[in-house]
XYZ file of C-alpha atoms in Angstrom:
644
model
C 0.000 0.000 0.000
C 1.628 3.739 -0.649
C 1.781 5.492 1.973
C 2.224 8.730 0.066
C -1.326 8.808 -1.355
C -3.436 11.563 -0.180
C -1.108 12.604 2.256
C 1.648 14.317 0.419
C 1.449 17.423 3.050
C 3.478 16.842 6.310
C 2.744 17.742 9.794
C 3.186 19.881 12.826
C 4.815 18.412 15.806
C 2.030 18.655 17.777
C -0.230 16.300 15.566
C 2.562 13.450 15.679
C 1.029 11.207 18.789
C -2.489 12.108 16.827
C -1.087 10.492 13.288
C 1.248 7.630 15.241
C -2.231 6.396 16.795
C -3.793 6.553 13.238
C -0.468 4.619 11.444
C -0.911 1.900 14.364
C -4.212 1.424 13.984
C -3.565 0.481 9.925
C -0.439 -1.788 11.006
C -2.560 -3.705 13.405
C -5.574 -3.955 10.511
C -3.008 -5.580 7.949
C -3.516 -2.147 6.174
C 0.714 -2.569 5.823
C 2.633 -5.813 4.465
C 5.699 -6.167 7.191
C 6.651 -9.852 7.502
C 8.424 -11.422 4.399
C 8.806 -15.005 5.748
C 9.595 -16.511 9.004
C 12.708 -15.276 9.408
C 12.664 -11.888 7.379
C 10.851 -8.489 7.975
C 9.866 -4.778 5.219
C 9.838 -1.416 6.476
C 6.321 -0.267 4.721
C 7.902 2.833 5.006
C 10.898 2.867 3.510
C 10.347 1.384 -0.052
C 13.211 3.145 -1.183
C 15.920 1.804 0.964
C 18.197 -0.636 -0.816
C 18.243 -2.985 2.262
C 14.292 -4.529 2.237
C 14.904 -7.400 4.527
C 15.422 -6.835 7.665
C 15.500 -9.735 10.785
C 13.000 -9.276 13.231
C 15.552 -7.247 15.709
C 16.977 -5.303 13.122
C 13.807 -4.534 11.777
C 13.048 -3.044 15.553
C 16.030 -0.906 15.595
C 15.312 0.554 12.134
C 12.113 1.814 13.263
C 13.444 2.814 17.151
C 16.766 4.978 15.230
C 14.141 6.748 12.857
C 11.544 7.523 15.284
C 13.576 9.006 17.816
C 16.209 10.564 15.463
C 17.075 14.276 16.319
C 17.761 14.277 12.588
C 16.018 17.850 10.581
C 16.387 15.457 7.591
C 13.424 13.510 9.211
C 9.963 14.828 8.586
C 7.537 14.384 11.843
C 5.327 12.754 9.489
C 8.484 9.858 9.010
C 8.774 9.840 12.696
C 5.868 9.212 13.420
C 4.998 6.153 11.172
C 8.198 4.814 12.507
C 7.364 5.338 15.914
C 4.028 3.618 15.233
C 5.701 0.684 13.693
C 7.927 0.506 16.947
C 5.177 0.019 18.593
C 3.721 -2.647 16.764
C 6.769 -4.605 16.587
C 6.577 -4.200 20.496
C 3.250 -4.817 21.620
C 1.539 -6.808 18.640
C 4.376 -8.859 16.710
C 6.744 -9.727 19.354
C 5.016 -12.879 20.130
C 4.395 -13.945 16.857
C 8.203 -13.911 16.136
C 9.236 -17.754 15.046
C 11.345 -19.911 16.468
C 13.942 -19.626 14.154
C 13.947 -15.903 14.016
C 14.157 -16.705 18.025
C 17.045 -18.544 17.858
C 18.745 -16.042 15.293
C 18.572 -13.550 17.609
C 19.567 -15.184 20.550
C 22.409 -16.610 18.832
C 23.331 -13.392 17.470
C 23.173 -11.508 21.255
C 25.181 -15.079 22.801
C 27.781 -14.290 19.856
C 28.563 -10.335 20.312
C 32.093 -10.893 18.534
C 30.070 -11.719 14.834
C 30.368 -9.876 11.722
C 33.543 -8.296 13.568
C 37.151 -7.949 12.452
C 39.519 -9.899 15.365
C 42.635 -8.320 13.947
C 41.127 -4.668 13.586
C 42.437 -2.769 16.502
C 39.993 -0.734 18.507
C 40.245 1.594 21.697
C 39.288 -0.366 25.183
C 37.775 -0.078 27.013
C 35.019 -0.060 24.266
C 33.967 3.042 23.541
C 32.158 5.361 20.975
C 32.242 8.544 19.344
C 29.312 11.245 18.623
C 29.581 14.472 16.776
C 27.954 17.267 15.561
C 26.330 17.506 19.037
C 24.058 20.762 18.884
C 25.768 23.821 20.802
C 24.882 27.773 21.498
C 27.427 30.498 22.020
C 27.044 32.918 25.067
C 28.012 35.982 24.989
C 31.663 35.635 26.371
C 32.327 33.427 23.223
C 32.112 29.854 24.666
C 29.997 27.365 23.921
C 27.782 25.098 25.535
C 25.840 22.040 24.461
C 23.278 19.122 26.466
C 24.520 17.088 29.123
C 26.445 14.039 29.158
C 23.301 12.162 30.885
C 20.350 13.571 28.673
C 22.326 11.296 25.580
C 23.105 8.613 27.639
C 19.634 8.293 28.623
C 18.231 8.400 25.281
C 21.245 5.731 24.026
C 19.572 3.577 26.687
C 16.138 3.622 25.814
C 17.227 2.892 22.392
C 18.798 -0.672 23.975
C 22.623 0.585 23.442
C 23.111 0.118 27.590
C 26.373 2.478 27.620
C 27.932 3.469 31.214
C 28.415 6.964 31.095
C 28.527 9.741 28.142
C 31.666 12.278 28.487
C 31.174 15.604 26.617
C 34.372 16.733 25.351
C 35.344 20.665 26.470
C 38.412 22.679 25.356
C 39.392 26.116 25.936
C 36.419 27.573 24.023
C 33.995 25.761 25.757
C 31.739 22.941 24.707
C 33.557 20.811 21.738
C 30.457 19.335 19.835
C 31.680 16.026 20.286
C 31.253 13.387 23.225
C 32.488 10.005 23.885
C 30.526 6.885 24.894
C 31.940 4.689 27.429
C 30.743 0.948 27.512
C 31.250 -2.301 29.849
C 34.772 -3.694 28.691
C 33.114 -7.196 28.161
C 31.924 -8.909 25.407
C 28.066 -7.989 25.775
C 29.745 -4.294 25.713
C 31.176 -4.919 22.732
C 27.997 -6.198 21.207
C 26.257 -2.603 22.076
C 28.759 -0.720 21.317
C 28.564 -2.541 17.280
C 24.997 -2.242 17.752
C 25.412 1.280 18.297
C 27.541 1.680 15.537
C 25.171 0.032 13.324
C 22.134 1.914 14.232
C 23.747 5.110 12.812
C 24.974 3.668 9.955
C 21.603 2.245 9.078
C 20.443 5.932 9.698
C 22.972 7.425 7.615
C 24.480 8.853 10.419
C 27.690 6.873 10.442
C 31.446 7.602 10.368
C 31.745 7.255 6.728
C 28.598 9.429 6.277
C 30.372 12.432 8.613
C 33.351 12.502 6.487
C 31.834 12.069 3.394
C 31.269 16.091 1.731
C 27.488 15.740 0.916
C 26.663 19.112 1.939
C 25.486 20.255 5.546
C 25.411 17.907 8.446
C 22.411 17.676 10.461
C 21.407 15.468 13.299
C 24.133 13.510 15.240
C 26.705 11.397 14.033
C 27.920 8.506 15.741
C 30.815 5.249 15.108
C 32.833 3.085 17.538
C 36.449 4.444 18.076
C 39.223 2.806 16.222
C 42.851 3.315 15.557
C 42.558 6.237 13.301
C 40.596 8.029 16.030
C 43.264 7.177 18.547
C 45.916 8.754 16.735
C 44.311 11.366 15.482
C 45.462 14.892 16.734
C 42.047 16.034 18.020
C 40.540 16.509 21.060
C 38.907 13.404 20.621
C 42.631 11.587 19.584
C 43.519 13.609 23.205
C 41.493 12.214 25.412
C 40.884 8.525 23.539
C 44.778 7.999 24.472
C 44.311 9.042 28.481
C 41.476 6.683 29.313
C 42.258 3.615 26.975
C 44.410 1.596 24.561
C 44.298 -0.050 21.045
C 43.635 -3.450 21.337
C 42.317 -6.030 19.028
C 39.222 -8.475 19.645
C 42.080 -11.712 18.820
C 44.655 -10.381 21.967
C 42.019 -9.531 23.987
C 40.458 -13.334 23.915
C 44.018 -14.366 24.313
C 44.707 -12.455 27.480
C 41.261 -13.654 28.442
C 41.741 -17.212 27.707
C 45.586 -16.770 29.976
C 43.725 -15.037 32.789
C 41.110 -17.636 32.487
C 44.000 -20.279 32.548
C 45.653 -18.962 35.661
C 42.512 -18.572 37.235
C 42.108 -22.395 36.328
C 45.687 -23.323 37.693
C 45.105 -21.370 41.318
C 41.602 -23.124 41.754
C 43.352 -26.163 40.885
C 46.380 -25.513 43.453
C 43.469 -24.291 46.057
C 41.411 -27.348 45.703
C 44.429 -29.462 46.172
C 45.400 -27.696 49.482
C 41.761 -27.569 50.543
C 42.169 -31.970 49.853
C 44.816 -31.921 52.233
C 43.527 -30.077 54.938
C 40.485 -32.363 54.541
C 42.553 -34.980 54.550
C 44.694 -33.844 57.625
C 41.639 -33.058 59.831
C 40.090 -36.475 58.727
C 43.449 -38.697 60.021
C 43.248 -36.044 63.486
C 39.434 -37.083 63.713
C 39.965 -40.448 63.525
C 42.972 -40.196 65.579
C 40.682 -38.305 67.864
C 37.858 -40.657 67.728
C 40.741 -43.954 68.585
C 41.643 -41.914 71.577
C 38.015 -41.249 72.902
C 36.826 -44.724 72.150
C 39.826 -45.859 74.984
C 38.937 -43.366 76.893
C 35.699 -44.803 77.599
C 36.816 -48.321 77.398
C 39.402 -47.410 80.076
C 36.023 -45.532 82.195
C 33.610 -48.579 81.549
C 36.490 -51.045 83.160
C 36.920 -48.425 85.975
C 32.989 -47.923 86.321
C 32.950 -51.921 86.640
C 36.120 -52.302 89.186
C 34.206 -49.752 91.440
C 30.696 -51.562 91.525
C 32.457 -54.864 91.953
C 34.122 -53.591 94.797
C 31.230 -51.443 95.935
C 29.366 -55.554 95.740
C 32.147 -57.265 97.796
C 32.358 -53.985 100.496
C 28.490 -54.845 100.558
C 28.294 -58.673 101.283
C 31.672 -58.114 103.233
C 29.107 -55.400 106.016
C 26.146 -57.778 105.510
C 28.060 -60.992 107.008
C 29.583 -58.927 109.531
C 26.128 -57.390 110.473
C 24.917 -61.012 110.294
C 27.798 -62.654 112.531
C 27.230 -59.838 115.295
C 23.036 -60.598 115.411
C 24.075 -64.417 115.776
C 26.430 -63.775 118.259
C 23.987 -61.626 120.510
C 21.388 -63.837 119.937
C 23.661 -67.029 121.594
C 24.653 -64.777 124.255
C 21.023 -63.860 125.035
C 19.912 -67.514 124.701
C 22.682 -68.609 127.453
C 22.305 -65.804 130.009
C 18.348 -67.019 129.884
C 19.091 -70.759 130.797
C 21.639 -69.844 133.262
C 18.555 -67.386 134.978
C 15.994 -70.567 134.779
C 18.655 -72.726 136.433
C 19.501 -70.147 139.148
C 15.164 -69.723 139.954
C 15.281 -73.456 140.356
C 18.308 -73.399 142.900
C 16.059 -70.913 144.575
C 13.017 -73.180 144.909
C 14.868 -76.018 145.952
C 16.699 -73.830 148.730
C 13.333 -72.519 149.836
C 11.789 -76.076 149.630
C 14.970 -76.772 152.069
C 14.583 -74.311 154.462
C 11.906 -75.926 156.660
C 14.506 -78.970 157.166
C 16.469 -77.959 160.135
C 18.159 -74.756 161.135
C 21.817 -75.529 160.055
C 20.339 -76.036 156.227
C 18.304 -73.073 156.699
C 21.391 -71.002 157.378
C 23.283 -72.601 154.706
C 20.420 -71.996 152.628
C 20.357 -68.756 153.843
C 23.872 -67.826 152.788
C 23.300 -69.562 149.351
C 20.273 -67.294 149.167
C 22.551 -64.321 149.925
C 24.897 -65.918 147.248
C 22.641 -66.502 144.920
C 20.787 -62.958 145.012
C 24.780 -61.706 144.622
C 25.190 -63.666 142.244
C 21.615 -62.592 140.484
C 22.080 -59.027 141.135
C 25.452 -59.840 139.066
C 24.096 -61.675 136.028
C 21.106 -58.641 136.051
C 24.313 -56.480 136.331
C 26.009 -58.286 133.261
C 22.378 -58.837 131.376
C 22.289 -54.958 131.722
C 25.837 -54.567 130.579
C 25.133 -56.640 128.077
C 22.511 -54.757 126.942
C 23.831 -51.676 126.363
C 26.941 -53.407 124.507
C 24.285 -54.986 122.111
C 23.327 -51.266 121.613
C 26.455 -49.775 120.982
C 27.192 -52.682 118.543
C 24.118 -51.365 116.981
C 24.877 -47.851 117.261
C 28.464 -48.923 115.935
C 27.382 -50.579 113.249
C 25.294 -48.151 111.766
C 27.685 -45.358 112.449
C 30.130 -47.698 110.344
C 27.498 -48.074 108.088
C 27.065 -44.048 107.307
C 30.983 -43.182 107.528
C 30.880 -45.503 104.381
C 28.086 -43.955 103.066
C 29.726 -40.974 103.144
C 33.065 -42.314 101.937
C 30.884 -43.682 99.165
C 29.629 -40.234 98.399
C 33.422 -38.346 98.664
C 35.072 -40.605 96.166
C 32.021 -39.927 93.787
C 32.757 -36.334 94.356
C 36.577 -36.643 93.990
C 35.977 -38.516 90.700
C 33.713 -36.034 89.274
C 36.265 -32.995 90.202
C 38.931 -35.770 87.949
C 38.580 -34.464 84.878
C 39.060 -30.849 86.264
C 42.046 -31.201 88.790
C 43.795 -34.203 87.190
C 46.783 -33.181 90.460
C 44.675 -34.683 92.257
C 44.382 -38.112 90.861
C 46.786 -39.813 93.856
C 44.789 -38.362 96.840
C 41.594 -39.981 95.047
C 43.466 -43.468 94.595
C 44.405 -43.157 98.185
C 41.119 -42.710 99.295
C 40.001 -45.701 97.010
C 42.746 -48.080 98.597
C 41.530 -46.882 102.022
C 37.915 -48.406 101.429
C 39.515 -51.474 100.095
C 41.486 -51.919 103.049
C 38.055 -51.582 105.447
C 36.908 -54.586 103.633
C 39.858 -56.969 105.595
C 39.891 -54.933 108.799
C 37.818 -55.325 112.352
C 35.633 -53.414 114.072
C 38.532 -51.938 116.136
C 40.952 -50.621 113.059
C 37.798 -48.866 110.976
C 38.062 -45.646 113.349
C 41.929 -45.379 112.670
C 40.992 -46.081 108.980
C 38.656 -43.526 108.783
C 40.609 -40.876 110.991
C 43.523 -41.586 107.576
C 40.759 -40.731 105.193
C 39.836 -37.989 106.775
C 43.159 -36.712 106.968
C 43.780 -37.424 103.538
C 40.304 -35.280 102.568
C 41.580 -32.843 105.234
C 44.990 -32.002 102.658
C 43.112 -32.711 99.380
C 40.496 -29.272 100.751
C 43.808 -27.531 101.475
C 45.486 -27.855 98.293
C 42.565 -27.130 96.656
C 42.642 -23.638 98.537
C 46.002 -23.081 97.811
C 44.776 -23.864 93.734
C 41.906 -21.320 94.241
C 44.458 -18.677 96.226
C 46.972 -18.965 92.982
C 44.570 -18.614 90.374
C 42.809 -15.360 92.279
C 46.093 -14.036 92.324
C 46.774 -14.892 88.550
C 43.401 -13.072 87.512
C 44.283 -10.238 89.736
C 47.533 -10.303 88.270
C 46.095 -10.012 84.921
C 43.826 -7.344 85.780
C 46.850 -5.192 86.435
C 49.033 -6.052 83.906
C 46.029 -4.924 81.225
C 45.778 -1.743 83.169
C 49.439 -0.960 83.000
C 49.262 -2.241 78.600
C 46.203 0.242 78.711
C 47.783 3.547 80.132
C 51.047 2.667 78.210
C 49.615 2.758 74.779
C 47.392 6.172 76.173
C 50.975 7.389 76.530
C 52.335 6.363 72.913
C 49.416 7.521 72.068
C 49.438 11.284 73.479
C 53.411 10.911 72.380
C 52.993 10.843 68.621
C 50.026 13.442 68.835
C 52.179 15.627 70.525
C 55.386 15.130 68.201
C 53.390 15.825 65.379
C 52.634 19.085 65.951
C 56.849 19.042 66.274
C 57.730 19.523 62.731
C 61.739 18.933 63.443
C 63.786 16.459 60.996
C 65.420 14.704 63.747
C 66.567 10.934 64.491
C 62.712 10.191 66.353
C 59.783 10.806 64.677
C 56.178 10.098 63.406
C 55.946 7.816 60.810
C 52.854 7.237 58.518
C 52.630 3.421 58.138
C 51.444 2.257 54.934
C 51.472 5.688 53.235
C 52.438 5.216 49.582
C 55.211 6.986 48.312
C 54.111 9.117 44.938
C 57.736 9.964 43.854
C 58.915 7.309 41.928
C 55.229 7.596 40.289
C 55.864 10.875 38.924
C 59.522 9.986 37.714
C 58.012 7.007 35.735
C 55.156 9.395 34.729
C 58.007 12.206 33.196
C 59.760 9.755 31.196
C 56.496 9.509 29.357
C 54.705 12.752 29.545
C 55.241 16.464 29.792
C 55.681 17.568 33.346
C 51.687 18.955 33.490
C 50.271 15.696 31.993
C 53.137 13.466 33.928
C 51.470 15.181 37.339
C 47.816 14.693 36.718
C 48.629 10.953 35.384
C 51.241 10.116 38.330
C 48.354 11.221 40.802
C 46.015 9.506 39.162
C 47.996 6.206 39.168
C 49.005 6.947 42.795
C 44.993 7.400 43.757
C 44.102 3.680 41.950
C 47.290 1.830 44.114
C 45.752 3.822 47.310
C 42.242 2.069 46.400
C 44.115 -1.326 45.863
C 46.183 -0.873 49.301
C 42.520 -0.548 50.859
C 40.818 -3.217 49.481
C 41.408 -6.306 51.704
C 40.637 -8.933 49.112
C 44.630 -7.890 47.604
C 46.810 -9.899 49.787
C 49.590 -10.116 47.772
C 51.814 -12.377 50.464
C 52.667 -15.851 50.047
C 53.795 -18.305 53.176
C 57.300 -19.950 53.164
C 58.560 -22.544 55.398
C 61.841 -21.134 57.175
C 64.759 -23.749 57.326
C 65.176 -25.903 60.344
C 61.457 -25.519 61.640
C 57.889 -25.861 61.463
C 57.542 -22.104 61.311
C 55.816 -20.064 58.653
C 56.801 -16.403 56.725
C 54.453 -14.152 54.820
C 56.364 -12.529 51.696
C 55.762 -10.623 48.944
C 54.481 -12.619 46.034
C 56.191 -11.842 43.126
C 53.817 -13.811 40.792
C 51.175 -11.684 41.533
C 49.232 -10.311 38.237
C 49.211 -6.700 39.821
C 52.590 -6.133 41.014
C 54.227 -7.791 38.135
C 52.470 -5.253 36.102
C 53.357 -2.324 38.273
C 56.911 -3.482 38.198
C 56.506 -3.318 34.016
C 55.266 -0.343 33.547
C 56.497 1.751 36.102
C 59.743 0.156 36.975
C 61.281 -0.693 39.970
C 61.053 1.699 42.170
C 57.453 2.622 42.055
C 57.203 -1.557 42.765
C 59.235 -1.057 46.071
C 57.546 1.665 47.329
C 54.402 -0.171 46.859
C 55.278 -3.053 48.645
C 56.910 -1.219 51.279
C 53.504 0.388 52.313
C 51.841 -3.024 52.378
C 54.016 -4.387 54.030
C 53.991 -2.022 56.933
C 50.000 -2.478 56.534
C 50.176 -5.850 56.772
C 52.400 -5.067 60.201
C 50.811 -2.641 61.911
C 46.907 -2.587 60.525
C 46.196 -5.674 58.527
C 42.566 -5.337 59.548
C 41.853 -1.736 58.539
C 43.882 -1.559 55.923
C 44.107 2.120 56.249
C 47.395 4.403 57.385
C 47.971 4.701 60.866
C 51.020 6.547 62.606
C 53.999 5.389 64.409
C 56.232 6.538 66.899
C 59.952 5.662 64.551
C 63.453 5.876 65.188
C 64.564 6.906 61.915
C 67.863 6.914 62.752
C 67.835 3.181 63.047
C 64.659 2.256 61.046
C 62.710 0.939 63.473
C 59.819 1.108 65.813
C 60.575 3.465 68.264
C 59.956 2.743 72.233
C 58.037 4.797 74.386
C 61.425 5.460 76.798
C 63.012 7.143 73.761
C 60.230 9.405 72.544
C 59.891 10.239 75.703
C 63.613 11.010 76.317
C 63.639 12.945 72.723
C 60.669 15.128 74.216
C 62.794 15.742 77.319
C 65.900 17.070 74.928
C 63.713 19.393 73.003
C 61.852 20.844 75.920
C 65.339 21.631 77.697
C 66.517 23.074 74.443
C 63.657 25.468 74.155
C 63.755 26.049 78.287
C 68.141 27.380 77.005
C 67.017 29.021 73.964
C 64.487 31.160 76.102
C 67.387 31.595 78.748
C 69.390 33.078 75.847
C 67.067 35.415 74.943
């Protein structure tokens, strides 16, 4: 369908979103032929253009670059059928989009490097040009043009993704040109060809700038190669401060090394990391050998005791036994020997009536045998209360083992705390063992050992809990004194830097980089100006690395004739051995100097910190010579003032 017919007049600005509505409308009716195939798309637009067939994303970028173009070339009336067409692509097409135009396009945003040179050589970071950027003259003469952001946001709408847009300025103000900065990966790549494309496919391109066609209008826009680089522009300028020429081939080869190494230290890590896995499994299972004998070597103890606890048992319970059969003899016989003495006094009575000379023979047998009864009542009595203190000895014997039972627990549970006192506890243990064989007589003197023997084990433990007060309260103090003697360094260096004297003690700043041998490598290169700004600049970037604390460029090496390990500087390390390239020894010294004395004195703040330092013999300095060095100026100001 032509587009043209009937509509040869354009229109206003203001009727664009009016007549984009009205072209959608048409494209969503199937007013407008678009798809060619599957695979291949028209502009119904653009029957002129040489190029017809478009794929489905390139089709989408046509119409996005026209509709948004800044171009006065563009008529709003070509906007907005483009932007209408944009729209359709978007909302109505999109999902209609085969599966092999699908996997075209996926294949072509997986493969950013396609359709480009590897051996060209182009400035990286990846990065892009734009010209002919609309400016205005004030009245002092300068110029000035949009911001850096207003472009980069439209460059991102239009799917280019750039990091940050850099308007170029000189002396007379705003240049006309800017530079676009992209991610240094490969998807950057990819949109910064894509963004060279889109112009091209706008007419808008590098070869379109230089070609002389007349009046440029609209901006103009390629990806920076070597020609730009060298050029002697302020574009050239500032191309060769932020990046290099590089091609796509050494780039993937430094990749693919970088990737290599990375390989090789995972490798080496993984390997250490098998060790140490190893190592801690032998120690568990060493650990686990020892525990199981450990409680082999408790069960057999556990059983020992309750066999003897058993025997100590049966051993009381026979004796208990022995002294109830015993008492209950003794009883039985002093109760027949009463029966026979009541019979004697029957028969005596029965004898009394005989004659007189019985009855005083009786008499006296009478008086004999109530002797001799108030004597067996006397021993019955006696024997009484000896059957009671049996009893009361037996069950006093009974609790004293009780409570021996009950210490030995204790002293075993306090074992595995105070293993010192391991003998008193096997003492004790030997001491009930020993009950088991003796009397009733030799348990008191046992016991009276025991409780000696308990008696020493509390003092001991007295003197433990005296020794270890004393070791807290030493500790106490000796954190006090560590406390008020770094408050003293401390008010020291504050106070000697206020002294600015070149002397032999001092205030060092540890881990402050030096910039001198910096700007020395920066002046064999540069002008002195341009050597300062890129010297500080380099010095600012090694100040960022010295912070981070994922850069721990230190390696450990075994020292001879020990188990002992160093930390020192690796020299394989990818930054340093770049540093050392570039910028030559000395700039590599002074930046391992300061991380070394980072690594010293702050390792976990990584930031500078200062130092009381004898210079004079490169060293920490103690707090008795800064404080003597204080004294010596202080008596050389109290002369000078006596002088004057």
């Amino acid at each position: 369908m032509d587009i043209s017919s009937g509509e040869d007049s354009d229109i206003s600005e203001s009727e664009m979103e009016e007549y984009e509505d009205k072209y959608y409308e048409k494209l969503k009716n199937g007013n407008y032929k678009i798809k060619v195939s599957n695979e291949k798309y028209t502009c119904p637009f653009c029957p002129k253009k040489k190029k017809q067939d478009f794929l489905y994303k390139d089709l989408l970028q046509h119409a996005s670059g026209v509709g948004k173009s800044n171009s006065d070339k563009r008529s709003a009336r070509e906007k907005a059928n483009h932007l209408a067409l944009f729209k359709y692509l978007e909302n109505d097409l999109r999902g209609t989009v085969g599966s092999s135009s699908s996997s075209a396009a996926a294949a072509e945003v997986e493969d950013p490097l396609s359709g480009c040179d590897h051996d060209e050589k182009i400035v990286w970071p990846w990065t892009g040009v734009v010209v002919n950027i609309p400016t205005q003259k004030l009245e002092d003469g300068r110029s000035v043009g949009g911001s850096g952001s207003k472009l980069r946001d439209e460059l991102i709408r239009r799917g280019f993704n750039p990091l940050r847009v850099h308007p170029l300025w000189n002396y007379r103000g705003h240049s006309g040109t800017a530079v676009v900065e992209f991610r240094k990966d490969w998807p950057g790549l990819h949109n910064a060809l894509s963004f060279e494309k889109a112009y091209e496919a706008d007419h808008h391109g590098k070869k379109d700038w230089f070609a002389n066609n007349g009046v440029k209008e609209g901006l103009y826009a390629w990806v920076a190669r070597a020609d730009d680089y060298k050029s002697s522009t302020i574009i050239g300028e500032h191309l060769r401060k932020i990046g290099d020429l590089k091609t796509v081939s050494e780039l993937m080869e430094e990749e693919a090394r970088k990737q290599d190494r990375l390989v090789t230290n995972l490798t080496n890590i993984i390997e250490t990391k098998n060790k140490h896995i190893q190592e801690m499994e032998q120690r568990c299972s060493e650990t686990s050998k020892s525990l199981e004998a450990l409680m082999e070597e408790k069960d057999n103890l556990s059983q020992a005791y309750n066999e003897e606890i058993k025997k100590i048992q049966v051993s009381a319970r026979d004796h208990f036994q022995r002294i109830f059969s015993d008492h209950e003899k003794l009883k039985s016989q002093l109760e027949s020997h009463k029966k026979d003495l009541e019979l004697r006094g029957v028969e005596l009575e029965k004898r009394e009536a005989l004659n007189e000379s019985e009855r005083k023979k009786l008499s006296e047998e009478l008086e004999e045998n109530a002797v001799q009864n108030s004597a067996l009542h006397l021993a019955a009595l006696e024997q009484k209360r000896a059957d009671e203190n049996v009893m009361k000895l037996a069950e006093d014997q009974k609790r004293q083992k009780e409570e021996l039972h009950n210490r030995i627990i204790q002293l075993e549970k306090k074992l595995d705390q105070k293993q010192a006192l391991e003998l008193e506890i096997e003492q004790l243990r030997g001491s009930l063992n020993v009950i088991r064989h003796m009397g009733d007589e030799d348990d008191m003197e046992v016991l009276e050992k025991v409780d000696a023997s308990l008696k020493e084990l509390r003092e001991k433990e007295a003197e433990l809990e005296d020794l270890e007060a004393l070791n807290q309260t030493l500790i106490v103090r000796e954190r006090k004194s560590n406390d008020e003697l770094q408050d003293a360094r401390k008010e020291l260096i504050n106070g000697l830097k206020e002294i600015s004297t070149r002397s032999q003690i001092g205030v060092k700043r540890m881990g402050e980089l030096d910039s001198k041998p910096f700007l020395e490598a920066m002046k064999r290169r540069y002008n002195e100006e341009l050597a300062e700004e890129r010297a500080s600049e380099v010095c600012s970037l090694w100040e960022e690395y010295l912070k981070d604390p994922d850069w721990h460029p230190f390696k450990r090496i075994k020292l001879e004739g020990g188990e002992e390990y160093q930390e020192v500087i690796d020299d394989e390390d990818e930054k340093l051995r770049d540093l050392k390239d570039q910028m030559g020894i000395e700039a590599y010294k002074s930046v391992t100097s300061a991380i070394k004395e980072i690594n010293e004195y702050n390792p976990s703040g990584r930031y500078i910190i200062s130092e009381l330092w004898n210079y004079g013999e490169g060293r920490k300095a103690t707090l008795k010579e800064g404080v003597t060095f204080l004294l010596k100026l202080w008596d050389n100001a109290k002369r000078k003032r006596g002088m004057t």
